[in-house]
Amino acid sequence: MICSISGDVPQEPVVSIKTGNVYEKRLIEKYIDTNGREPTTGEPLSITDIVVISKQSMSGGGVGGAKPRTSNATSIPSMLQMFQNEWDALMLETFTLKQQFEQVRQELAHSLYQYDASCRVIARLIKERDQARNALANAKIKVDSNNSQDSMLIDDLSEQDIKRITEKTQELTQKRKKRSIPVDLPKAQEVEAMSVLLSTNVNNTAGSLGCLDYHANQTLVATGSNDGLATLYDVDKSAVVTTFKGHQKKVNRVLFHPTEQVVCSSGVDKTVRVWNHNGQQLHNIKKHAGDVCGLTMHPLGDYVVSASTDATWAMHNILTGQTLITVTPEDNGGYHCAQYHPDGQVVGLGTHDKKIAIVTVNSKKCEIVLAEHNQFVNSIAFSENGYHMASSDSNTVKIWDLRRTEKSIKTIDFTDGQIGNISWDPSGTYLAIAGSVISIYNHKGKREFDQVKTFSDSIVYTDIKWSTNSKYFLTTSDDSTLKMWGNQ
């Protein structure tokens, strides 16, 4: 047994009943009188908390070895007692100094890390400030001179808008960290067995259906067609609720507000229109000089980003009809699609010059440019896991990991067909691709992105969306048919 203070074999060993540590009796009593705590753990300790160890128990119950001589057995007892007291005091002081040294060393290391992190943050903020100043000095805002919209154009988002978006991003990011795969998520075998449960011509016309959106209530479906009509369809009642009439040409995108009875649409007639579920047009936003091909809604539901072939993208408040920002980057041949990240902080834009731009909307800053496609990018889809993204051109789908964007992690080729749109299911497990066929891939199969099923037909599927529980998906096609797929 070794004393936890002096490191020597104790003459009068005692043990702490709280920690089990062994001490020289006189040392621990002096330490308790001075500090009132356990030397090694810092816990409160009193004289009653220490127990003397029996010499018989130390020697196995019999007569032990020779007892150590005490100072009284020497010829100069007083001198030895003085030396002993000084040694005890030295041991106590050394032990205290060791504890203080370790504490100071930890505090110094923490301070050095804090200082290094502060320097990095300051350098990054200075760099971003300089970039923002340069961008502001070189910004070009393109406004349609024939714009009949009386809403005011704002160069930057208000502090209130930025605060709302930032708080929503933080909320969604925290929820994503806690999310898990739903227990009732369909297995790959169930997805493979899906078939058509509903097939209807919602417009009763020959016009091709080009886009759709599925409401979170899993009852209402919005569609857009080539003849300029947008339609609200009730799946449970198998009936058209409302037809939205206003677009002069093809409708490219339709979107549901998540909580309000509001539908947004965009089209080749260069407009973004906002409707209520009764078919009344609330706003007609004319901020583009080209086809509005991309339209995506922020998770809050009050904002949409539109992207046009005129090489501009803009952010609008759909409740007020106000355009908040309009951005025209340099060296851009136009946009064909747009998609908000699930957290609502950035938006992905697919360009005519075969690139994907990841843009922070609040600052209008392009963070990442991905360039691997051989044709213009017509669709972008972010996975709910927050870091996987899929993009497509007319015959290739690429999967990206946004944590390392040097190159795509998977390429899926459709050499004999064409791709209309792509969609992740809400769990981030299945990726659906609509085109000359419907292909479903499993991100979490035995091999990453295993093909689960291909549904083929003599038509071209133009859009595809999953239900919120991943048990169904809906498609539109060039024969003007809306279909719902699932298990019987």
PDB file of C-alpha atoms in Angstrom, residues 123-135:
ATOM      1  CA  ALA A 123     -10.085  36.258 -40.736  1.00  0.00           C
ATOM      2  CA  ARG A 124     -13.181  34.616 -42.212  1.00  0.00           C
ATOM      3  CA  LEU A 125     -15.422  37.583 -41.357  1.00  0.00           C
ATOM      4  CA  ILE A 126     -12.935  40.032 -42.886  1.00  0.00           C
ATOM      5  CA  LYS A 127     -12.812  37.916 -46.059  1.00  0.00           C
ATOM      6  CA  GLU A 128     -16.615  37.727 -46.284  1.00  0.00           C
ATOM      7  CA  ARG A 129     -16.902  41.464 -45.666  1.00  0.00           C
ATOM      8  CA  ASP A 130     -14.483  42.217 -48.505  1.00  0.00           C
ATOM      9  CA  GLN A 131     -16.282  39.808 -50.830  1.00  0.00           C
ATOM     10  CA  ALA A 132     -19.625  41.367 -49.963  1.00  0.00           C
ATOM     11  CA  ARG A 133     -18.276  44.840 -50.678  1.00  0.00           C
ATOM     12  CA  ASN A 134     -16.894  43.721 -54.043  1.00  0.00           C
ATOM     13  CA  ALA A 135     -20.147  41.974 -54.931  1.00  0.00           C
TER      14      ALA A 135
END
